[in-house]
N, CA and C of each residue as an Amber inpcrd file, in Angstrom:
protein
   669
 -36.9840000   5.8820000  64.3250000 -36.4180000   5.5590000  65.6430000
 -37.5210000   5.6480000  66.7070000 -37.5590000   4.6300000  67.5120000
 -38.6290000   4.6160000  68.5950000 -38.3140000   5.5980000  69.6750000
 -39.2650000   6.4290000  69.9840000 -39.0900000   7.4010000  71.0630000
 -39.3250000   6.7820000  72.4330000 -38.4740000   7.1290000  73.4020000
 -38.5760000   6.5930000  74.7080000 -38.8310000   7.7640000  75.7230000
 -39.5250000   7.4740000  76.7810000 -39.7750000   8.4660000  77.7930000
 -38.4690000   8.9100000  78.4170000 -38.3160000  10.2050000  78.6570000
 -37.0300000  10.7740000  79.1560000 -36.9220000  10.6990000  80.6920000
 -37.9680000  10.2660000  81.3750000 -37.9190000  10.2160000  82.8600000
 -37.0430000   9.0530000  83.3120000 -36.2750000   9.3100000  84.3230000
 -35.3750000   8.2930000  84.8790000 -36.2440000   7.1530000  85.4290000
 -35.8410000   5.8920000  85.0470000 -36.5440000   4.7360000  85.5990000
 -37.7780000   4.3520000  84.8000000 -38.1550000   5.1250000  83.8210000
 -39.3920000   4.8310000  83.0120000 -38.9700000   4.1630000  81.7150000
 -39.5150000   3.0150000  81.4390000 -39.1250000   2.2410000  80.2510000
 -40.1970000   2.3500000  79.1540000 -41.1080000   3.3410000  79.2120000
 -42.1380000   3.4640000  78.2470000 -41.5730000   3.8160000  76.8810000
 -42.0670000   3.1270000  75.8630000 -41.6270000   3.3820000  74.5020000
 -42.8090000   3.6380000  73.6530000 -42.6720000   4.5450000  72.6710000
 -43.7550000   4.9250000  71.7690000 -43.8730000   3.9180000  70.7030000
 -44.8070000   2.9790000  70.8340000 -45.0570000   1.8950000  69.8860000
 -46.4050000   2.0620000  69.1530000 -46.6490000   1.3590000  68.0970000
 -47.9060000   1.5320000  67.3740000 -49.1870000   1.2890000  68.2050000
 -49.0210000   0.3870000  69.2380000 -50.2030000   0.1040000  70.0990000
 -50.2130000   0.8970000  71.3700000 -49.3710000   1.9140000  71.4900000
 -49.2880000   2.6710000  72.7310000 -50.6370000   3.3450000  73.0860000
 -51.2590000   3.9900000  72.1240000 -52.5020000   4.6890000  72.3400000
 -53.6050000   3.6980000  72.7800000 -53.6080000   2.5270000  72.2090000
 -54.5890000   1.5280000  72.5680000 -54.4600000   1.0880000  74.0190000
 -53.2150000   1.2760000  74.5850000 -52.9690000   0.9100000  75.9920000
 -53.1320000   2.1860000  76.8700000 -53.5880000   3.2600000  76.2860000
 -53.8230000   4.4800000  77.0400000 -52.5710000   5.2070000  77.3350000
 -51.5140000   4.9850000  76.5590000 -50.2370000   5.6430000  76.8150000
 -49.9290000   6.6670000  75.6920000 -49.7410000   7.9220000  76.0670000
 -49.4070000   8.9640000  75.0680000 -48.0550000   9.5750000  75.4260000
 -47.4470000  10.2160000  74.4350000 -46.1330000  10.7820000  74.6220000
 -46.2060000  12.2790000  74.1880000 -45.5080000  13.1240000  74.9780000
 -45.6590000  14.5590000  74.8160000 -44.3070000  15.2350000  74.7640000
 -44.1540000  16.0740000  73.7520000 -42.8900000  16.8060000  73.5590000
 -42.7430000  17.9090000  74.6420000 -41.5330000  18.2790000  74.9380000
 -41.2770000  19.3280000  75.9050000 -41.8320000  20.6310000  75.3760000
 -42.3960000  21.5190000  76.2120000 -42.9920000  22.7670000  75.7850000
 -41.9480000  23.6730000  75.0830000 -42.4680000  24.4200000  74.1090000
 -41.6140000  25.3630000  73.4700000 -41.3740000  26.6220000  74.3480000
 -42.2920000  26.8990000  75.2370000 -42.1650000  28.0270000  76.1920000
 -41.0010000  27.6690000  77.1800000 -40.0130000  28.4500000  77.1450000
 -38.7640000  28.1450000  77.9630000 -39.0730000  28.1080000  79.4610000
 -39.9510000  28.9310000  79.9340000 -40.2890000  28.9860000  81.3370000
 -40.9970000  27.6630000  81.7480000 -41.9500000  27.2310000  80.9750000
 -42.6910000  25.9990000  81.2520000 -41.7710000  24.8090000  81.0820000
 -40.9280000  24.8240000  80.0500000 -40.0010000  23.7210000  79.8320000
 -39.0430000  23.5560000  81.0300000 -38.5940000  24.6840000  81.5730000
 -37.6670000  24.6360000  82.6970000 -38.3890000  23.9670000  83.9040000
 -39.6280000  24.2680000  84.1260000 -40.3880000  23.6640000  85.1960000
 -40.5320000  22.1630000  84.9960000 -40.7120000  21.7290000  83.7410000
 -40.7550000  20.3180000  83.4400000 -39.4370000  19.6480000  83.8550000
 -38.3590000  20.2270000  83.4440000 -37.0230000  19.6660000  83.6910000
 -36.7390000  19.5870000  85.1520000 -37.0600000  20.6320000  85.8910000
 -36.8200000  20.6240000  87.3630000 -37.7250000  19.6500000  88.0650000
 -38.9150000  19.4490000  87.5510000 -39.8220000  18.4690000  88.1630000
 -39.3140000  17.0330000  87.9720000 -38.5440000  16.7990000  86.9130000
 -37.9740000  15.4700000  86.6730000 -36.8590000  15.1560000  87.5950000
 -36.1120000  16.1590000  88.1180000 -34.9720000  15.9820000  88.9930000
 -33.9600000  15.0190000  88.3890000 -33.6430000  15.2730000  87.1340000
 -32.6660000  14.4360000  86.4980000 -31.3520000  15.1830000  86.2400000
 -30.2340000  14.5830000  86.5930000 -28.9430000  15.2010000  86.4240000
 -28.1620000  14.5440000  85.2610000 -27.3560000  15.3680000  84.6480000
 -26.5020000  14.8970000  83.5190000 -25.1070000  14.5100000  84.1610000
 -24.7160000  13.2730000  83.9820000 -23.4290000  12.8790000  84.5610000
 -22.2520000  13.5140000  83.9020000 -22.4170000  13.9780000  82.6760000
 -21.3220000  14.5580000  81.9260000 -21.0230000  15.9630000  82.4150000
 -22.0110000  16.6900000  82.7910000 -21.8450000  18.0510000  83.2310000
 -22.0670000  18.3010000  84.7050000 -22.5620000  17.2650000  85.4140000
 -22.9040000  17.3860000  86.8090000 -23.9270000  18.5020000  87.0740000
 -24.6650000  18.8090000  86.0330000 -25.7120000  19.8030000  86.1290000
 -27.0620000  19.1910000  85.7950000 -28.1090000  19.9940000  85.7840000
 -29.4230000  19.4750000  85.4220000 -29.4880000  19.0450000  83.9690000
 -30.0680000  17.9160000  83.7520000 -30.2180000  17.4290000  82.3730000
 -31.0380000  18.3520000  81.5370000 -30.6490000  18.5320000  80.2670000
 -31.4170000  19.4050000  79.3530000 -31.9780000  18.5700000  78.2260000
 -33.2570000  18.7110000  77.9160000 -33.8670000  17.9230000  76.8650000
 -33.3830000  18.3830000  75.4550000 -33.3380000  17.3890000  74.6050000
 -32.9610000  17.6840000  73.1840000 -34.1610000  17.5680000  72.3050000
 -34.0210000  18.0030000  71.0890000 -35.1090000  17.9680000  70.1490000
 -35.6030000  16.5090000  69.9490000 -36.8500000  16.2780000  70.1180000
 -37.4150000  14.9340000  69.9930000 -37.5580000  14.2100000  71.3000000
 -37.0600000  14.7250000  72.3940000 -37.2650000  14.1510000  73.6960000
 -38.6780000  14.2930000  74.1390000 -39.2220000  13.2990000  74.8460000
 -40.6250000  13.2930000  75.2460000 -40.7640000  12.7640000  76.6280000
 -41.9300000  13.0350000  77.1950000 -42.3600000  12.4310000  78.4950000
 -43.6760000  11.7030000  78.2080000 -43.8510000  10.5580000  78.8550000
 -45.0720000   9.8080000  78.6510000 -46.1900000  10.2530000  79.6070000
 -47.3620000   9.8220000  79.3310000 -48.5220000  10.2810000  80.0700000
 -48.5640000   9.7390000  81.4940000 -47.6930000   8.7990000  81.8480000
 -47.6670000   8.2640000  83.2020000 -47.1780000   9.2380000  84.2030000
 -46.5540000  10.3040000  83.7210000 -45.9780000  11.3030000  84.6950000
 -46.9400000  12.5270000  84.8870000 -48.1130000  12.4310000  84.3630000
 -49.0450000  13.5050000  84.5050000 -50.3650000  12.9840000  85.2190000
 -50.9770000  13.8690000  85.9150000 -52.2380000  13.5050000  86.5750000
 -53.3700000  13.5020000  85.5260000 -54.4430000  12.8320000  85.8470000
 -55.5690000  12.7630000  84.9330000 -56.1790000  14.1320000  84.6330000
 -56.1130000  14.9820000  85.6160000 -56.6610000  16.3170000  85.4620000
 -55.7760000  17.2150000  84.6090000 -54.5560000  16.7270000  84.2060000
 -53.6620000  17.5340000  83.4360000 -54.0420000  17.4730000  81.9390000
 -54.9590000  16.5750000  81.5770000 -55.3050000  16.3890000  80.1290000
 -56.5760000  17.0410000  79.7180000 -56.5480000  17.5310000  78.4850000
 -57.7430000  18.0650000  77.8830000 -58.3950000  16.9820000  77.0230000
 -59.5290000  16.4530000  77.4820000 -60.1600000  15.3600000  76.8130000
 -61.3510000  15.7810000  75.9420000 -61.4630000  17.0970000  75.7140000
 -62.5620000  17.5750000  74.8900000 -62.2680000  17.3580000  73.3820000
 -60.9800000  17.3260000  73.0550000 -60.6270000  17.1620000  71.6300000
 -60.5060000  15.6830000  71.2710000 -60.6300000  15.3500000  70.0290000
 -60.5270000  13.9530000  69.5820000 -59.1800000  13.3310000  69.9670000
 -58.1040000  14.0970000  69.8690000 -56.7750000  13.6520000  70.2510000
 -56.4120000  14.1490000  71.6570000 -56.0710000  13.2530000  72.5170000
 -55.7910000  13.5910000  73.8990000 -54.5270000  14.5250000  73.9040000
 -54.6320000  15.6220000  74.6360000 -53.4710000  16.5470000  74.7670000
 -53.4390000  17.1370000  76.1330000 -52.3260000  17.6990000  76.4640000
 -52.1100000  18.3380000  77.7740000 -52.7310000  19.7240000  77.8060000
 -53.2260000  20.0850000  78.9570000 -53.6790000  21.4450000  79.0990000
 -52.5200000  22.4210000  79.1310000 -52.6880000  23.6490000  78.6740000
 -51.5950000  24.6250000  78.6370000 -51.0260000  24.8640000  80.0610000
 -49.6860000  24.8100000  80.1460000 -49.0250000  25.1990000  81.4060000
 -48.9330000  24.1260000  82.4630000 -49.4660000  22.8810000  82.1890000
 -49.3810000  21.8550000  83.2420000 -47.9470000  21.3950000  83.4220000
 -47.6470000  20.9190000  84.6210000 -46.3250000  20.4140000  84.9790000
 -46.3750000  18.9530000  85.3770000 -45.4940000  18.1020000  84.8220000
 -45.4960000  16.6820000  85.2570000 -45.1700000  16.5710000  86.7120000
 -45.8150000  15.6580000  87.4170000 -45.6390000  15.5910000  88.8760000
 -45.5050000  14.1340000  89.3970000 -45.5620000  13.1600000  88.5150000
 -45.5460000  11.7510000  89.0010000 -44.2330000  11.0970000  88.5420000
 -43.3070000  10.9910000  89.4720000 -42.0190000  10.3730000  89.1520000
 -41.6030000   9.4430000  90.2890000 -40.7690000   8.4410000  90.0170000
 -40.2520000   7.5900000  91.0080000 -39.2040000   8.3810000  91.8410000
 -39.2370000   8.1570000  93.1780000 -38.2420000   8.7910000  93.9970000
 -36.9280000   8.0050000  93.8960000 -35.7810000   8.5400000  94.3170000
 -34.5440000   7.7450000  94.2800000 -34.6400000   6.4610000  95.1120000
 -35.4240000   6.5110000  96.1370000 -35.5820000   5.2650000  97.0160000
 -36.3730000   4.2140000  96.2300000 -37.3850000   4.6470000  95.4980000
 -38.1510000   3.6340000  94.7060000 -37.3240000   3.0460000  93.6030000
 -36.5020000   3.8720000  92.9900000 -35.6540000   3.3760000  91.8880000
 -34.5870000   2.3920000  92.4140000 -34.1300000   2.5500000  93.6150000
 -33.1290000   1.6370000  94.1630000 -33.6690000   0.2670000  94.4080000
 -34.9970000   0.1460000  94.5490000 -35.6360000  -1.1580000  94.7320000
 -35.8110000  -1.9370000  93.4440000 -35.5650000  -1.3370000  92.2980000
 -35.6950000  -2.0300000  91.0320000 -34.5150000  -2.9380000  90.8190000
 -34.6380000  -3.7990000  89.8470000 -33.6160000  -4.8220000  89.6130000
 -32.2240000  -4.2420000  89.4150000 -32.1830000  -3.2240000  88.5720000
 -30.8550000  -2.6030000  88.2970000 -30.6900000  -1.3240000  89.1450000
 -29.6580000  -1.2800000  89.9400000 -29.4480000  -0.0720000  90.7480000
 -28.9050000   1.0100000  89.8630000 -29.3210000   2.2670000  90.1360000
 -28.7970000   3.3990000  89.4090000 -27.3890000   3.7020000  89.8170000
 -26.6290000   4.1640000  88.8490000 -25.2200000   4.5250000  89.1030000
 -25.1400000   6.0300000  89.3890000 -24.6360000   6.3270000  90.5030000
 -24.5100000   7.7760000  90.9000000 -23.1040000   8.2510000  90.7330000
 -22.9150000   9.4340000  90.3880000 -21.6260000  10.0750000  90.2340000
 -21.3060000  10.7850000  91.5260000 -20.1840000  10.3790000  92.1050000
 -19.7840000  10.9060000  93.3900000 -18.9270000  12.1670000  93.3030000
 -18.9170000  12.9160000  94.3580000 -18.0150000  14.0630000  94.4980000
 -18.2170000  15.0060000  93.3200000 -19.4270000  15.4580000  93.1030000
 -19.6650000  16.4270000  92.0680000 -20.1070000  17.7530000  92.6840000
 -20.0580000  18.7320000  91.8560000 -20.5190000  20.0920000  92.2810000
 -21.6520000  20.4960000  91.3820000 -22.8150000  20.6990000  91.9670000
 -23.9670000  21.0870000  91.1820000 -23.8730000  22.5690000  90.8380000
 -23.9430000  22.8350000  89.5150000 -23.8960000  24.2130000  89.1010000
 -25.1200000  24.9770000  89.5920000 -24.8930000  26.2640000  89.8430000
 -26.0090000  27.1310000  90.2930000 -26.9830000  27.3440000  89.1750000
 -28.1630000  26.7890000  89.3770000 -29.2350000  26.9260000  88.3610000
 -30.5110000  27.2970000  89.0760000 -31.4580000  27.8890000  88.3850000
 -32.6980000  28.2360000  89.0110000 -33.5330000  27.0210000  89.3390000
 -34.2050000  27.0730000  90.4890000 -35.0780000  25.9730000  90.9040000
 -36.4590000  26.5600000  91.1620000 -37.4370000  25.6880000  91.4580000
 -38.7910000  26.1730000  91.7020000 -39.2040000  25.7680000  93.1060000
 -40.1830000  26.5390000  93.6120000 -40.7740000  26.1260000  94.9180000
 -42.0460000  25.3010000  94.5780000 -42.8580000  25.0150000  95.6050000
 -44.0030000  24.1710000  95.4080000 -44.9970000  24.7290000  94.4290000
 -45.0130000  26.0370000  94.2210000 -45.9380000  26.6200000  93.2860000
 -45.3220000  26.7950000  91.9060000 -44.1620000  26.1720000  91.6930000
 -43.4610000  26.2250000  90.4280000 -42.9950000  27.6500000  90.0660000
 -42.7250000  28.4410000  91.1110000 -42.2230000  29.7680000  90.8940000
 -40.6790000  29.7130000  90.8450000 -40.0430000  30.2580000  89.8310000
 -38.6260000  30.2820000  89.6810000 -37.9910000  31.1190000  90.8090000
 -37.0340000  30.5440000  91.5000000 -36.3660000  31.3370000  92.6110000
 -34.8790000  31.0830000  92.5130000 -34.1240000  31.7490000  93.3480000
 -32.6940000  31.6070000  93.3740000 -32.3020000  30.2190000  93.8500000
 -31.1280000  29.7180000  93.3720000 -30.7610000  28.3590000  93.7050000
 -29.7910000  28.2450000  94.9030000 -29.1250000  29.3040000  95.2320000
 -28.0500000  29.1980000  96.1780000 -28.4810000  28.5520000  97.5290000
 -29.6570000  28.8440000  97.9990000 -30.0880000  28.3770000  99.3160000
 -30.7680000  27.0240000  99.2070000 -30.9260000  26.5210000  97.9760000
 -31.6570000  25.2860000  97.8260000 -30.8030000  24.1580000  97.2440000
 -29.5280000  24.4140000  96.9950000 -28.7090000  23.3570000  96.3450000
 -28.6650000  22.1280000  97.2180000 -28.3660000  22.2600000  98.5320000
 -28.2390000  21.1010000  99.3410000 -29.5270000  20.3020000  99.4760000
 -30.6510000  21.0400000  99.4750000 -31.9520000  20.4320000  99.6190000
 -32.2870000  19.5850000  98.4120000 -31.9440000  20.1010000  97.2330000
 -32.3280000  19.3900000  95.9950000 -31.2820000  18.4140000  95.5260000
 -30.0330000  18.6430000  95.9410000 -28.9350000  17.8510000  95.4130000
 -29.1500000  16.3470000  95.7170000 -29.6060000  16.0060000  96.9530000
 -29.8140000  14.6550000  97.3160000 -30.9920000  14.0060000  96.6560000
 -31.8790000  14.8330000  96.0870000 -33.0910000  14.3310000  95.4570000
 -32.9970000  14.0750000  93.9520000 -31.9680000  14.7410000  93.3320000
 -31.8310000  14.6070000  91.9180000 -31.3030000  13.2170000  91.5280000
 -31.6780000  12.7540000  90.3980000 -31.3040000  11.4170000  89.8780000
 -30.4500000  11.5950000  88.6940000 -29.3160000  10.8400000  88.6410000
 -28.4290000  10.9820000  87.5150000 -28.9120000  10.2950000  86.2890000
 -28.5090000  10.8510000  85.1650000 -28.8750000  10.2760000  83.8520000
 -28.2460000   8.8870000  83.7190000 -29.0270000   7.9680000  83.1500000
 -28.5300000   6.6100000  82.8810000 -29.3750000   6.0130000  81.7940000
 -29.1440000   4.7390000  81.4970000 -29.8990000   4.0910000  80.4460000
 -31.2580000   3.7260000  80.9610000 -32.1580000   4.7040000  80.9940000
 -33.4730000   4.5290000  81.6030000 -34.3620000   3.6850000  80.7450000
 -34.0810000   3.6140000  79.4470000 -34.9120000   2.8160000  78.5320000
 -34.6450000   1.3240000  78.6630000 -33.4010000   0.9850000  79.0250000
 -33.0400000  -0.4250000  79.1450000 -32.4950000  -0.6640000  80.5540000
 -33.3480000  -1.2300000  81.3930000 -32.9650000  -1.4000000  82.8270000
 -32.0750000  -2.5980000  83.0430000 -32.0120000  -3.5620000  82.0660000
 -31.2440000  -4.7440000  82.2480000 -29.8270000  -4.5470000  81.7840000
 -28.8840000  -5.2640000  82.3690000 -27.5150000  -5.2040000  81.9890000
 -27.3390000  -5.9590000  80.6720000 -26.2660000  -5.7200000  79.8890000
 -26.0480000  -6.4600000  78.6330000 -26.0070000  -7.9560000  78.8920000
 -25.4720000  -8.4290000  80.0290000 -25.4700000  -9.8710000  80.2940000
 -26.8220000 -10.4330000  80.4460000 -27.7130000  -9.7070000  81.1250000
 -29.0980000 -10.2160000  81.3040000 -29.8520000 -10.1250000  79.9900000
 -29.6200000  -9.0980000  79.1720000 -30.2660000  -8.9750000  77.9020000
 -29.8490000 -10.1390000  76.9820000 -28.5600000 -10.5240000  77.0630000
 -28.0570000 -11.6350000  76.2530000 -28.7440000 -12.9230000  76.7280000
 -28.9240000 -13.0870000  78.0060000 -29.5790000 -14.2780000  78.5360000
 -31.0430000 -14.3280000  78.0470000 -31.7100000 -13.1700000  78.0880000
 -33.1160000 -13.1260000  77.5800000 -33.1700000 -13.4580000  76.1130000
 -32.2390000 -12.9410000  75.3470000 -32.2180000 -13.1640000  73.8910000
 -32.0030000 -14.6420000  73.5840000 -31.0710000 -15.2890000  74.3310000
 -30.8520000 -16.6900000  74.1650000 -32.1090000 -17.5190000  74.4960000
 -32.7990000 -17.0970000  75.5500000 -34.0460000 -17.7480000  75.9340000
 -35.0950000 -17.6990000  74.8470000 -35.2470000 -16.4630000  74.2760000
 -36.2290000 -16.2840000  73.2090000 -35.8730000 -17.1530000  71.9770000
 -34.5820000 -17.1490000  71.6230000 -34.1390000 -17.9700000  70.4710000
 -34.4070000 -19.4680000  70.7320000 -34.1630000 -19.9090000  71.9570000
 -34.4090000 -21.3030000  72.2940000 -35.8710000 -21.6100000  72.1650000
 -36.7620000 -20.6860000  72.6350000 -38.2160000 -20.9250000  72.5060000
 -38.6060000 -20.9800000  71.0310000 -38.0050000 -20.1080000  70.2160000
 -38.3390000 -20.1110000  68.8020000 -37.9490000 -21.4030000  68.1320000
 -36.7350000 -21.9220000  68.4870000 -36.3190000 -23.1820000  67.9080000
 -37.2650000 -24.3450000  68.3500000 -37.6740000 -24.3070000  69.6180000
 -38.6140000 -25.3460000  70.0670000 -39.9420000 -25.2860000  69.3230000
 -40.3800000 -24.0120000  69.0640000 -41.6170000 -23.8700000  68.3290000
 -41.5530000 -24.3700000  66.9100000 -40.3720000 -24.0790000  66.2610000
 -40.1590000 -24.5650000  64.9050000 -40.0910000 -26.0580000  64.8710000
 -39.4950000 -26.6780000  65.8920000 -39.4180000 -28.1450000  65.9470000
 -40.7880000 -28.7420000  66.1570000 -41.6270000 -28.0960000  66.9780000
 -43.0010000 -28.5950000  67.1530000 -43.7970000 -28.4920000  65.8520000
 -43.6040000 -27.3850000  65.1230000 -44.3270000 -27.2220000  63.8610000
 -43.8700000 -28.2610000  62.8610000 -42.5760000 -28.5630000  62.8540000
 -42.1110000 -29.6470000  61.9360000 -42.7770000 -30.9790000  62.2730000
 -42.8710000 -31.2320000  63.5600000 -43.5400000 -32.5000000  63.9990000
 -44.9990000 -32.5800000  63.5290000 -45.6900000 -31.3940000  63.7000000
 -47.0980000 -31.3850000  63.2510000 -47.1820000 -31.6110000  61.7390000
 -46.3220000 -31.0020000  60.9560000 -46.3160000 -31.1890000  59.5050000
 -46.0400000 -32.6400000  59.1750000 -45.1200000 -33.2850000  59.9100000
 -44.8120000 -34.6850000  59.6400000 -46.0210000 -35.5590000  59.9130000
 -46.7340000 -35.2830000  61.0310000 -47.9310000 -36.0690000  61.3180000
 -49.0240000 -35.8600000  60.2530000 -49.1120000 -34.5820000  59.7670000
 -50.1210000 -34.2750000  58.7950000 -49.7660000 -35.0140000  57.4550000
 -48.5120000 -35.1230000  57.1590000 -48.1790000 -35.8390000  55.9300000
 -48.5580000 -37.3460000  56.0520000 -48.3210000 -37.8880000  57.2190000
 -48.6600000 -39.2830000  57.4860000 -50.1770000 -39.5370000  57.3340000
 -50.9490000 -38.6690000  57.9310000 -52.4160000 -38.8470000  57.8350000
 -52.9330000 -38.6620000  56.4050000 -52.2920000 -37.7000000  55.6560000
 -52.7360000 -37.4660000  54.2910000 -52.4300000 -38.7220000  53.4290000
 -51.2960000 -39.3100000  53.6380000 -50.9150000 -40.5190000  52.8790000
 -51.8670000 -41.6980000  53.2090000 -52.1950000 -41.8180000  54.5330000
 -53.0810000 -42.8510000  55.0020000 -54.4640000 -42.6740000  54.4080000
 -54.9280000 -41.4310000  54.2980000 -56.2560000 -41.1560000  53.7590000
 -56.3250000 -41.4730000  52.2690000 -55.2730000 -41.0710000  51.5410000
 -55.2560000 -41.4160000  50.0920000 -55.2150000 -42.9120000  49.8590000
 -54.4500000 -43.6400000  50.6920000 -54.3840000 -45.0510000  50.5430000
 -55.7280000 -45.7450000  50.8230000 -56.4080000 -45.2190000  51.8510000
 -57.7570000 -45.7480000  52.1760000 -58.7230000 -45.5180000  51.0480000
 -58.6990000 -44.3590000  50.4290000 -59.5970000 -44.0370000  49.2840000
 -59.2960000 -44.9540000  48.1490000 -58.0390000 -45.1970000  47.8200000
 -57.6450000 -46.0960000  46.7130000 -58.1210000 -47.5120000  46.9860000
 -57.9160000 -47.9770000  48.2660000 -58.3240000 -49.3250000  48.6160000
 -59.8150000 -49.5240000  48.4350000 -60.6150000 -48.5560000  48.9140000
 -62.0370000 -48.5930000  48.7960000 -62.4960000 -48.6380000  47.3830000
 -61.8090000 -47.8160000  46.5120000 -62.2070000 -47.8180000  45.0810000
 -61.8050000 -49.1200000  44.4220000 -60.6070000 -49.6090000  44.7520000
 -60.1920000 -50.9190000  44.1560000 -61.0930000 -52.0630000  44.4850000
 -61.6410000 -52.0360000  45.7290000 -62.5700000 -53.0750000  46.1000000
 -64.0150000 -52.8190000  45.7490000 -64.2010000 -51.7380000  44.9140000
 -65.4880000 -51.3550000  44.4010000 -66.5060000 -51.0340000  45.5430000
 -65.9690000 -50.5410000  46.6530000 -66.8390000 -50.1050000  47.7600000
 -67.3370000 -48.6820000  47.5970000 -66.5860000 -47.9610000  46.8160000
 -67.0270000 -46.5910000  46.4340000 -66.8240000 -46.3840000  44.9340000
 -67.5860000 -45.4330000  44.3900000 -67.4470000 -45.1880000  42.9590000
 -66.2740000 -44.2710000  42.6560000 -65.9540000 -44.2640000  41.3380000
 -64.8810000 -43.3300000  40.9040000 -65.2290000 -41.8680000  41.2340000
 -66.4860000 -41.5200000  41.0980000 -66.9150000 -40.1560000  41.3820000
 -66.7710000 -39.8360000  42.8810000 -67.1470000 -40.7810000  43.7210000
 -66.9970000 -40.6340000  45.1590000 -65.5470000 -40.5320000  45.5440000
 -64.7040000 -41.3790000  44.9610000 -63.3010000 -41.3500000  45.1980000
 -62.6870000 -39.9720000  44.8690000 -63.1180000 -39.4350000  43.7260000
 -62.5420000 -38.1160000  43.3150000 -63.0040000 -36.9920000  44.2880000
 -64.2670000 -37.1010000  44.7520000 -64.7510000 -36.1060000  45.7280000
 -63.9950000 -36.2080000  47.0530000 -63.7970000 -37.4540000  47.4900000
 -63.0050000 -37.6260000  48.7680000 -61.5760000 -37.1540000  48.6050000
 -61.0440000 -37.3640000  47.4040000 -59.6590000 -36.9570000  47.1950000
 -59.5020000 -35.4680000  47.2660000 -60.6100000 -34.6770000  47.0520000
 -60.4990000 -33.2370000  47.1240000 -60.2150000 -32.7550000  48.5640000
 -60.4880000 -33.6130000  49.5450000 -60.2700000 -33.2500000  50.9140000
 -58.7690000 -33.4920000  51.2810000 -58.0610000 -34.1220000  50.4240000
 -56.6490000 -34.3310000  50.6680000 -55.8430000 -33.1520000  50.0970000
 -54.8470000 -32.7180000  50.8300000 -54.0330000 -31.5980000  50.3420000
 -52.5840000 -31.9260000  50.6350000 -51.7470000 -31.3290000  49.8450000
 -50.3220000 -31.6240000  49.9650000 -49.7060000 -30.6440000  50.9460000
 -49.1800000 -31.1460000  52.1030000 -48.5030000 -30.2280000  53.1040000
 -47.3600000 -29.5140000  52.4690000 -47.0430000 -28.2860000  52.8960000
 -45.9060000 -27.5580000  52.3450000 -44.5780000 -28.2810000  52.6310000
 -43.6990000 -28.2110000  51.6740000 -42.3970000 -28.8650000  51.8200000
 -41.5560000 -28.0430000  52.7450000 -40.6560000 -28.7510000  53.4840000
 -39.7520000 -28.0130000  54.3760000 -38.7570000 -27.2280000  53.5530000
 -38.4520000 -26.0240000  54.0210000 -37.4830000 -25.1970000  53.3040000
 -38.0750000 -24.3500000  52.2230000 -39.4140000 -24.4100000  51.9850000
 -40.0320000 -23.6010000  50.9730000 -40.9200000 -22.5610000  51.5620000
 -42.2730000 -22.8680000  51.6350000 -43.2010000 -21.9070000  52.1370000
 -42.8970000 -21.4280000  53.5240000 -42.5810000 -22.3390000  54.4800000
 -42.3400000 -21.9700000  55.8450000 -40.8750000 -21.6580000  56.1520000
 -40.0640000 -21.8450000  55.1440000 -38.6330000 -21.4650000  55.3570000
 -37.8700000 -22.3270000  56.2590000 -38.2950000 -23.5830000  56.4690000
 -37.6100000 -24.5060000  57.3430000 -36.5860000 -25.3260000  56.5170000
 -35.4520000 -25.4980000  56.9920000 -34.4350000 -26.3070000  56.3140000
 -34.5510000 -27.7430000  56.7400000 -34.3590000 -28.6430000  55.7770000
 -34.4500000 -30.0960000  56.0930000 -33.2750000 -30.5260000  56.9200000
 -33.5310000 -31.3710000  57.8820000 -32.4730000 -31.8350000  58.7610000
 -31.9560000 -33.2080000  58.1870000
């Protein structure tokens, strides 16, 4: 299963070429204190509980949410320095400008949970609920920003392009067949008129090849 970044509004996916594009993915810390700071820095809410979203086993954040100075580049494999906190996230206002608006759950009560100050020190939540409540972002399908209708439209467009490409390839093969037949006929005519020898005709014939039949090697069905 392809891992996706857990940050709201981030569509980064862990693909085979991710590292080549300078994109790495990092599991949440095992240290509960550091992990809590990561979660609070994300400001992501769970619509099912109206509380702060909690990461599950296998959830990750991509390198786009960390500063360059957060990474230890001395080792062959890029890794995070111990205790660093992700700090680069889209604000709710930035997310609203994207194509798909986020869905917010109205009239909820945020459970009393610990929050952090600017130094990432855990402090009481009672006096900070109102301050943070408006800044938190609700959980949604952050990996797929398009609606099913738009995704269906994109899929139809890709299928249409594929069919056009297959049709173009069929036309190329048809032209190739025509030229191959014309070349063979020319070689036979030259040999019959004794303009070339049998040996020369055989050598020229080696440059002729039989194009693949439709519905076999290329998997195209005959129309």
